Amino acid sequence: MFDGELLIGIEDAGARGQVTLRGDLGSEAMAAAVNAAVGLTMPEALSVVHDGDARAVWMSPDELLLMTGAAEAAGAVARAEEQLSGTHHMVVDVSDTRAVLRLTGALVGEVLAKGAPCDCSDKGFPPGTARRTHMSGLAVGIWRLDAETWEVVCFRSYAHHLVAWLEQTAVPGSEVGFR
């Protein structure tokens, strides 16, 4: 673990309610399920919609990750299930399987670009953008909430490895200057 100041802030976002929602993302029932579960609108492809602790993150053409307060996951699942009754869908509480890291600072995109095969520049990854990708060889989801706040979700079992990689990649003097 690096002992000095890093180019970016790295913190565990804490316990979060996380729900995988799969089905027809273009359906009215799915939009109603997202709203009922977390109070948000349906995100467009490759985007995140957020308000406070609530998130609706596009993960693939038929999958969203919904996030809410840790104690609210079961309620979010029940509300989504109610809205999707009679449709082909899947709703699963995945809160215990994943960790969420919050990254802050002007150089987050530059640090992420060292290990993710996507354009993390301000132009290529503006606020509201989301990607499911790999970073340092690990499957992750990345989204940008505002100019200097990003979140990364990964399986809890390798979150420690991802934090160590981020710390090593964010050491002052390691900038590549792609911005």
PDB file of C-alpha atoms in Angstrom:
ATOM      1  CA  MET A   1       0.000   0.000   0.000  1.00  0.00           C
ATOM      2  CA  PHE A   2       1.301   3.445  -0.984  1.00  0.00           C
ATOM      3  CA  ASP A   3       1.930   5.647   2.040  1.00  0.00           C
ATOM      4  CA  GLY A   4       1.831   9.101   0.429  1.00  0.00           C
ATOM      5  CA  GLU A   5      -0.745  11.232  -1.349  1.00  0.00           C
ATOM      6  CA  LEU A   6      -2.235   9.756  -4.524  1.00  0.00           C
ATOM      7  CA  LEU A   7      -3.291  11.482  -7.742  1.00  0.00           C
ATOM      8  CA  ILE A   8      -6.915  10.490  -7.002  1.00  0.00           C
ATOM      9  CA  GLY A   9      -9.073   9.691  -4.008  1.00  0.00           C
ATOM     10  CA  ILE A  10      -9.966   6.004  -3.588  1.00  0.00           C
ATOM     11  CA  GLU A  11     -12.576   4.926  -1.057  1.00  0.00           C
ATOM     12  CA  ASP A  12     -14.975   2.080  -0.428  1.00  0.00           C
ATOM     13  CA  ALA A  13     -18.466   3.463  -1.118  1.00  0.00           C
ATOM     14  CA  GLY A  14     -19.783   1.312   1.733  1.00  0.00           C
ATOM     15  CA  ALA A  15     -22.580  -1.205   1.872  1.00  0.00           C
ATOM     16  CA  ARG A  16     -25.044  -0.653  -0.964  1.00  0.00           C
ATOM     17  CA  GLY A  17     -28.216  -2.381  -2.016  1.00  0.00           C
ATOM     18  CA  GLN A  18     -27.491  -3.796  -5.476  1.00  0.00           C
ATOM     19  CA  VAL A  19     -30.046  -5.437  -7.727  1.00  0.00           C
ATOM     20  CA  THR A  20     -29.437  -7.003 -11.133  1.00  0.00           C
ATOM     21  CA  LEU A  21     -32.439  -6.456 -13.380  1.00  0.00           C
ATOM     22  CA  ARG A  22     -32.645  -8.289 -16.712  1.00  0.00           C
ATOM     23  CA  GLY A  23     -35.295  -8.188 -19.394  1.00  0.00           C
ATOM     24  CA  ASP A  24     -36.564  -6.021 -22.240  1.00  0.00           C
ATOM     25  CA  LEU A  25     -35.089  -2.609 -21.412  1.00  0.00           C
ATOM     26  CA  GLY A  26     -37.338  -0.986 -24.007  1.00  0.00           C
ATOM     27  CA  SER A  27     -40.576  -2.102 -22.371  1.00  0.00           C
ATOM     28  CA  GLU A  28     -42.907   0.087 -20.352  1.00  0.00           C
ATOM     29  CA  ALA A  29     -42.966  -2.578 -17.630  1.00  0.00           C
ATOM     30  CA  MET A  30     -39.176  -2.373 -17.238  1.00  0.00           C
ATOM     31  CA  ALA A  31     -39.256   1.430 -17.031  1.00  0.00           C
ATOM     32  CA  ALA A  32     -41.987   1.145 -14.388  1.00  0.00           C
ATOM     33  CA  ALA A  33     -39.899  -1.426 -12.493  1.00  0.00           C
ATOM     34  CA  VAL A  34     -36.851   0.873 -12.399  1.00  0.00           C
ATOM     35  CA  ASN A  35     -38.983   3.746 -11.154  1.00  0.00           C
ATOM     36  CA  ALA A  36     -40.732   1.593  -8.547  1.00  0.00           C
ATOM     37  CA  ALA A  37     -37.493  -0.011  -7.340  1.00  0.00           C
ATOM     38  CA  VAL A  38     -35.222   3.050  -7.039  1.00  0.00           C
ATOM     39  CA  GLY A  39     -37.297   6.068  -8.078  1.00  0.00           C
ATOM     40  CA  LEU A  40     -35.336   6.764 -11.251  1.00  0.00           C
ATOM     41  CA  THR A  41     -35.946   6.836 -14.988  1.00  0.00           C
ATOM     42  CA  MET A  42     -34.618   4.166 -17.345  1.00  0.00           C
ATOM     43  CA  PRO A  43     -31.004   4.887 -18.332  1.00  0.00           C
ATOM     44  CA  GLU A  44     -30.118   5.008 -21.995  1.00  0.00           C
ATOM     45  CA  ALA A  45     -27.480   2.642 -23.372  1.00  0.00           C
ATOM     46  CA  LEU A  46     -24.015   3.220 -21.885  1.00  0.00           C
ATOM     47  CA  SER A  47     -25.293   5.601 -19.212  1.00  0.00           C
ATOM     48  CA  VAL A  48     -26.095   5.987 -15.530  1.00  0.00           C
ATOM     49  CA  VAL A  49     -29.043   7.822 -13.975  1.00  0.00           C
ATOM     50  CA  HIS A  50     -28.538   8.802 -10.332  1.00  0.00           C
ATOM     51  CA  ASP A  51     -30.049  10.767  -7.496  1.00  0.00           C
ATOM     52  CA  GLY A  52     -28.508  10.649  -4.029  1.00  0.00           C
ATOM     53  CA  ASP A  53     -27.625   6.998  -3.288  1.00  0.00           C
ATOM     54  CA  ALA A  54     -29.925   5.638  -6.005  1.00  0.00           C
ATOM     55  CA  ARG A  55     -28.401   4.469  -9.282  1.00  0.00           C
ATOM     56  CA  ALA A  56     -29.733   2.849 -12.457  1.00  0.00           C
ATOM     57  CA  VAL A  57     -26.719   1.736 -14.474  1.00  0.00           C
ATOM     58  CA  TRP A  58     -26.889   0.300 -17.993  1.00  0.00           C
ATOM     59  CA  MET A  59     -24.762  -2.872 -17.983  1.00  0.00           C
ATOM     60  CA  SER A  60     -25.732  -4.530 -21.307  1.00  0.00           C
ATOM     61  CA  PRO A  61     -28.589  -4.442 -23.848  1.00  0.00           C
ATOM     62  CA  ASP A  62     -30.775  -6.486 -21.473  1.00  0.00           C
ATOM     63  CA  GLU A  63     -29.294  -5.737 -18.038  1.00  0.00           C
ATOM     64  CA  LEU A  64     -29.287  -2.936 -15.485  1.00  0.00           C
ATOM     65  CA  LEU A  65     -27.646  -2.622 -12.086  1.00  0.00           C
ATOM     66  CA  LEU A  66     -29.913  -0.820  -9.638  1.00  0.00           C
ATOM     67  CA  MET A  67     -28.382   0.586  -6.479  1.00  0.00           C
ATOM     68  CA  THR A  68     -30.004   1.870  -3.324  1.00  0.00           C
ATOM     69  CA  GLY A  69     -29.353   2.042   0.398  1.00  0.00           C
ATOM     70  CA  ALA A  70     -28.099  -1.243   1.871  1.00  0.00           C
ATOM     71  CA  ALA A  71     -31.274  -1.908   3.856  1.00  0.00           C
ATOM     72  CA  GLU A  72     -33.505  -1.151   0.855  1.00  0.00           C
ATOM     73  CA  ALA A  73     -32.458  -3.946  -1.539  1.00  0.00           C
ATOM     74  CA  ALA A  74     -35.195  -6.427  -0.578  1.00  0.00           C
ATOM     75  CA  GLY A  75     -37.864  -3.763  -1.026  1.00  0.00           C
ATOM     76  CA  ALA A  76     -36.410  -2.766  -4.397  1.00  0.00           C
ATOM     77  CA  VAL A  77     -36.528  -6.413  -5.534  1.00  0.00           C
ATOM     78  CA  ALA A  78     -40.156  -6.789  -4.409  1.00  0.00           C
ATOM     79  CA  ARG A  79     -41.251  -3.566  -6.128  1.00  0.00           C
ATOM     80  CA  ALA A  80     -39.479  -4.504  -9.383  1.00  0.00           C
ATOM     81  CA  GLU A  81     -40.976  -8.024  -9.306  1.00  0.00           C
ATOM     82  CA  GLU A  82     -44.449  -6.564  -8.864  1.00  0.00           C
ATOM     83  CA  GLN A  83     -44.051  -4.291 -11.895  1.00  0.00           C
ATOM     84  CA  LEU A  84     -42.614  -7.097 -14.046  1.00  0.00           C
ATOM     85  CA  SER A  85     -45.194  -9.745 -13.163  1.00  0.00           C
ATOM     86  CA  GLY A  86     -46.199 -11.643 -16.309  1.00  0.00           C
ATOM     87  CA  THR A  87     -43.112 -10.592 -18.288  1.00  0.00           C
ATOM     88  CA  HIS A  88     -39.888 -12.451 -19.041  1.00  0.00           C
ATOM     89  CA  HIS A  89     -37.388 -11.012 -16.547  1.00  0.00           C
ATOM     90  CA  MET A  90     -34.876 -11.673 -13.797  1.00  0.00           C
ATOM     91  CA  VAL A  91     -34.476  -9.669 -10.583  1.00  0.00           C
ATOM     92  CA  VAL A  92     -31.698 -10.699  -8.177  1.00  0.00           C
ATOM     93  CA  ASP A  93     -30.272  -9.066  -5.046  1.00  0.00           C
ATOM     94  CA  VAL A  94     -26.494  -9.093  -5.620  1.00  0.00           C
ATOM     95  CA  SER A  95     -25.611  -6.759  -2.753  1.00  0.00           C
ATOM     96  CA  ASP A  96     -23.310  -9.231  -0.992  1.00  0.00           C
ATOM     97  CA  THR A  97     -21.365 -10.201  -4.108  1.00  0.00           C
ATOM     98  CA  ARG A  98     -20.017  -6.827  -5.197  1.00  0.00           C
ATOM     99  CA  ALA A  99     -18.016  -3.929  -3.829  1.00  0.00           C
ATOM    100  CA  VAL A 100     -18.335  -0.324  -4.988  1.00  0.00           C
ATOM    101  CA  LEU A 101     -15.322   1.990  -5.012  1.00  0.00           C
ATOM    102  CA  ARG A 102     -15.671   5.771  -5.291  1.00  0.00           C
ATOM    103  CA  LEU A 103     -12.846   7.511  -7.148  1.00  0.00           C
ATOM    104  CA  THR A 104     -12.474  11.280  -7.003  1.00  0.00           C
ATOM    105  CA  GLY A 105     -10.267  13.914  -8.576  1.00  0.00           C
ATOM    106  CA  ALA A 106      -9.441  15.516 -11.902  1.00  0.00           C
ATOM    107  CA  LEU A 107      -7.121  12.647 -12.936  1.00  0.00           C
ATOM    108  CA  VAL A 108      -9.449   9.668 -12.409  1.00  0.00           C
ATOM    109  CA  GLY A 109      -9.922   9.153 -16.152  1.00  0.00           C
ATOM    110  CA  GLU A 110      -6.182   9.119 -16.704  1.00  0.00           C
ATOM    111  CA  VAL A 111      -5.633   6.546 -13.960  1.00  0.00           C
ATOM    112  CA  LEU A 112      -8.451   4.312 -15.245  1.00  0.00           C
ATOM    113  CA  ALA A 113      -7.165   4.523 -18.820  1.00  0.00           C
ATOM    114  CA  LYS A 114      -4.003   2.711 -17.760  1.00  0.00           C
ATOM    115  CA  GLY A 115      -5.968  -0.481 -17.244  1.00  0.00           C
ATOM    116  CA  ALA A 116      -9.334  -0.188 -19.010  1.00  0.00           C
ATOM    117  CA  PRO A 117      -9.735  -0.662 -22.775  1.00  0.00           C
ATOM    118  CA  CYS A 118     -12.128   2.268 -23.200  1.00  0.00           C
ATOM    119  CA  ASP A 119     -11.762   5.977 -23.797  1.00  0.00           C
ATOM    120  CA  CYS A 120     -11.701   7.490 -20.288  1.00  0.00           C
ATOM    121  CA  SER A 121     -10.998  11.032 -21.463  1.00  0.00           C
ATOM    122  CA  ASP A 122     -13.402  13.846 -20.608  1.00  0.00           C
ATOM    123  CA  LYS A 123     -14.710  13.777 -24.189  1.00  0.00           C
ATOM    124  CA  GLY A 124     -14.960   9.984 -24.462  1.00  0.00           C
ATOM    125  CA  PHE A 125     -16.430   9.403 -20.985  1.00  0.00           C
ATOM    126  CA  PRO A 126     -18.432  12.476 -19.939  1.00  0.00           C
ATOM    127  CA  PRO A 127     -20.511  12.564 -16.716  1.00  0.00           C
ATOM    128  CA  GLY A 128     -23.484  10.216 -16.993  1.00  0.00           C
ATOM    129  CA  THR A 129     -21.526   7.624 -18.966  1.00  0.00           C
ATOM    130  CA  ALA A 130     -21.302   3.971 -17.905  1.00  0.00           C
ATOM    131  CA  ARG A 131     -19.309   1.019 -19.224  1.00  0.00           C
ATOM    132  CA  ARG A 132     -18.993  -2.637 -18.377  1.00  0.00           C
ATOM    133  CA  THR A 133     -15.390  -3.469 -19.138  1.00  0.00           C
ATOM    134  CA  HIS A 134     -12.175  -4.879 -17.713  1.00  0.00           C
ATOM    135  CA  MET A 135      -9.575  -3.100 -15.630  1.00  0.00           C
ATOM    136  CA  SER A 136      -6.244  -4.627 -14.814  1.00  0.00           C
ATOM    137  CA  GLY A 137      -7.661  -7.910 -16.124  1.00  0.00           C
ATOM    138  CA  LEU A 138     -10.711  -7.824 -13.804  1.00  0.00           C
ATOM    139  CA  ALA A 139     -14.373  -7.560 -14.847  1.00  0.00           C
ATOM    140  CA  VAL A 140     -15.760  -4.205 -13.660  1.00  0.00           C
ATOM    141  CA  GLY A 141     -18.501  -1.690 -14.230  1.00  0.00           C
ATOM    142  CA  ILE A 142     -17.450   1.970 -14.356  1.00  0.00           C
ATOM    143  CA  TRP A 143     -19.640   5.047 -14.354  1.00  0.00           C
ATOM    144  CA  ARG A 144     -19.015   8.752 -14.029  1.00  0.00           C
ATOM    145  CA  LEU A 145     -21.337  10.760 -11.813  1.00  0.00           C
ATOM    146  CA  ASP A 146     -19.844  14.231 -12.326  1.00  0.00           C
ATOM    147  CA  ALA A 147     -16.629  15.911 -13.484  1.00  0.00           C
ATOM    148  CA  GLU A 148     -14.563  14.464 -10.626  1.00  0.00           C
ATOM    149  CA  THR A 149     -16.578  11.548  -9.202  1.00  0.00           C
ATOM    150  CA  TRP A 150     -16.535   8.044 -10.647  1.00  0.00           C
ATOM    151  CA  GLU A 151     -17.636   4.683  -9.255  1.00  0.00           C
ATOM    152  CA  VAL A 152     -16.301   1.235 -10.026  1.00  0.00           C
ATOM    153  CA  VAL A 153     -18.110  -1.976  -9.138  1.00  0.00           C
ATOM    154  CA  CYS A 154     -16.352  -5.343  -8.996  1.00  0.00           C
ATOM    155  CA  PHE A 155     -16.794  -8.707  -7.348  1.00  0.00           C
ATOM    156  CA  ARG A 156     -16.108  -8.329  -3.639  1.00  0.00           C
ATOM    157  CA  SER A 157     -13.620 -11.211  -3.717  1.00  0.00           C
ATOM    158  CA  TYR A 158     -11.128  -9.191  -5.731  1.00  0.00           C
ATOM    159  CA  ALA A 159     -11.858  -5.655  -4.556  1.00  0.00           C
ATOM    160  CA  HIS A 160      -8.656  -5.666  -2.474  1.00  0.00           C
ATOM    161  CA  HIS A 161      -6.624  -6.450  -5.608  1.00  0.00           C
ATOM    162  CA  LEU A 162      -8.359  -3.660  -7.541  1.00  0.00           C
ATOM    163  CA  VAL A 163      -7.689  -1.123  -4.766  1.00  0.00           C
ATOM    164  CA  ALA A 164      -4.003  -2.149  -4.694  1.00  0.00           C
ATOM    165  CA  TRP A 165      -3.796  -1.769  -8.474  1.00  0.00           C
ATOM    166  CA  LEU A 166      -5.485   1.644  -8.368  1.00  0.00           C
ATOM    167  CA  GLU A 167      -3.114   2.818  -5.627  1.00  0.00           C
ATOM    168  CA  GLN A 168      -0.064   1.715  -7.626  1.00  0.00           C
ATOM    169  CA  THR A 169      -1.432   3.324 -10.777  1.00  0.00           C
ATOM    170  CA  ALA A 170      -2.232   6.630  -9.037  1.00  0.00           C
ATOM    171  CA  VAL A 171       1.232   7.320  -7.599  1.00  0.00           C
ATOM    172  CA  PRO A 172       2.395  10.881  -8.314  1.00  0.00           C
ATOM    173  CA  GLY A 173       4.809  10.949 -11.226  1.00  0.00           C
ATOM    174  CA  SER A 174       2.947   8.188 -13.080  1.00  0.00           C
ATOM    175  CA  GLU A 175       0.815  10.594 -15.142  1.00  0.00           C
ATOM    176  CA  VAL A 176       0.776   9.934 -18.872  1.00  0.00           C
ATOM    177  CA  GLY A 177      -0.892  13.234 -19.845  1.00  0.00           C
ATOM    178  CA  PHE A 178      -3.500  11.972 -22.305  1.00  0.00           C
ATOM    179  CA  ARG A 179      -6.152  14.461 -21.182  1.00  0.00           C
TER     180      ARG A 179
END
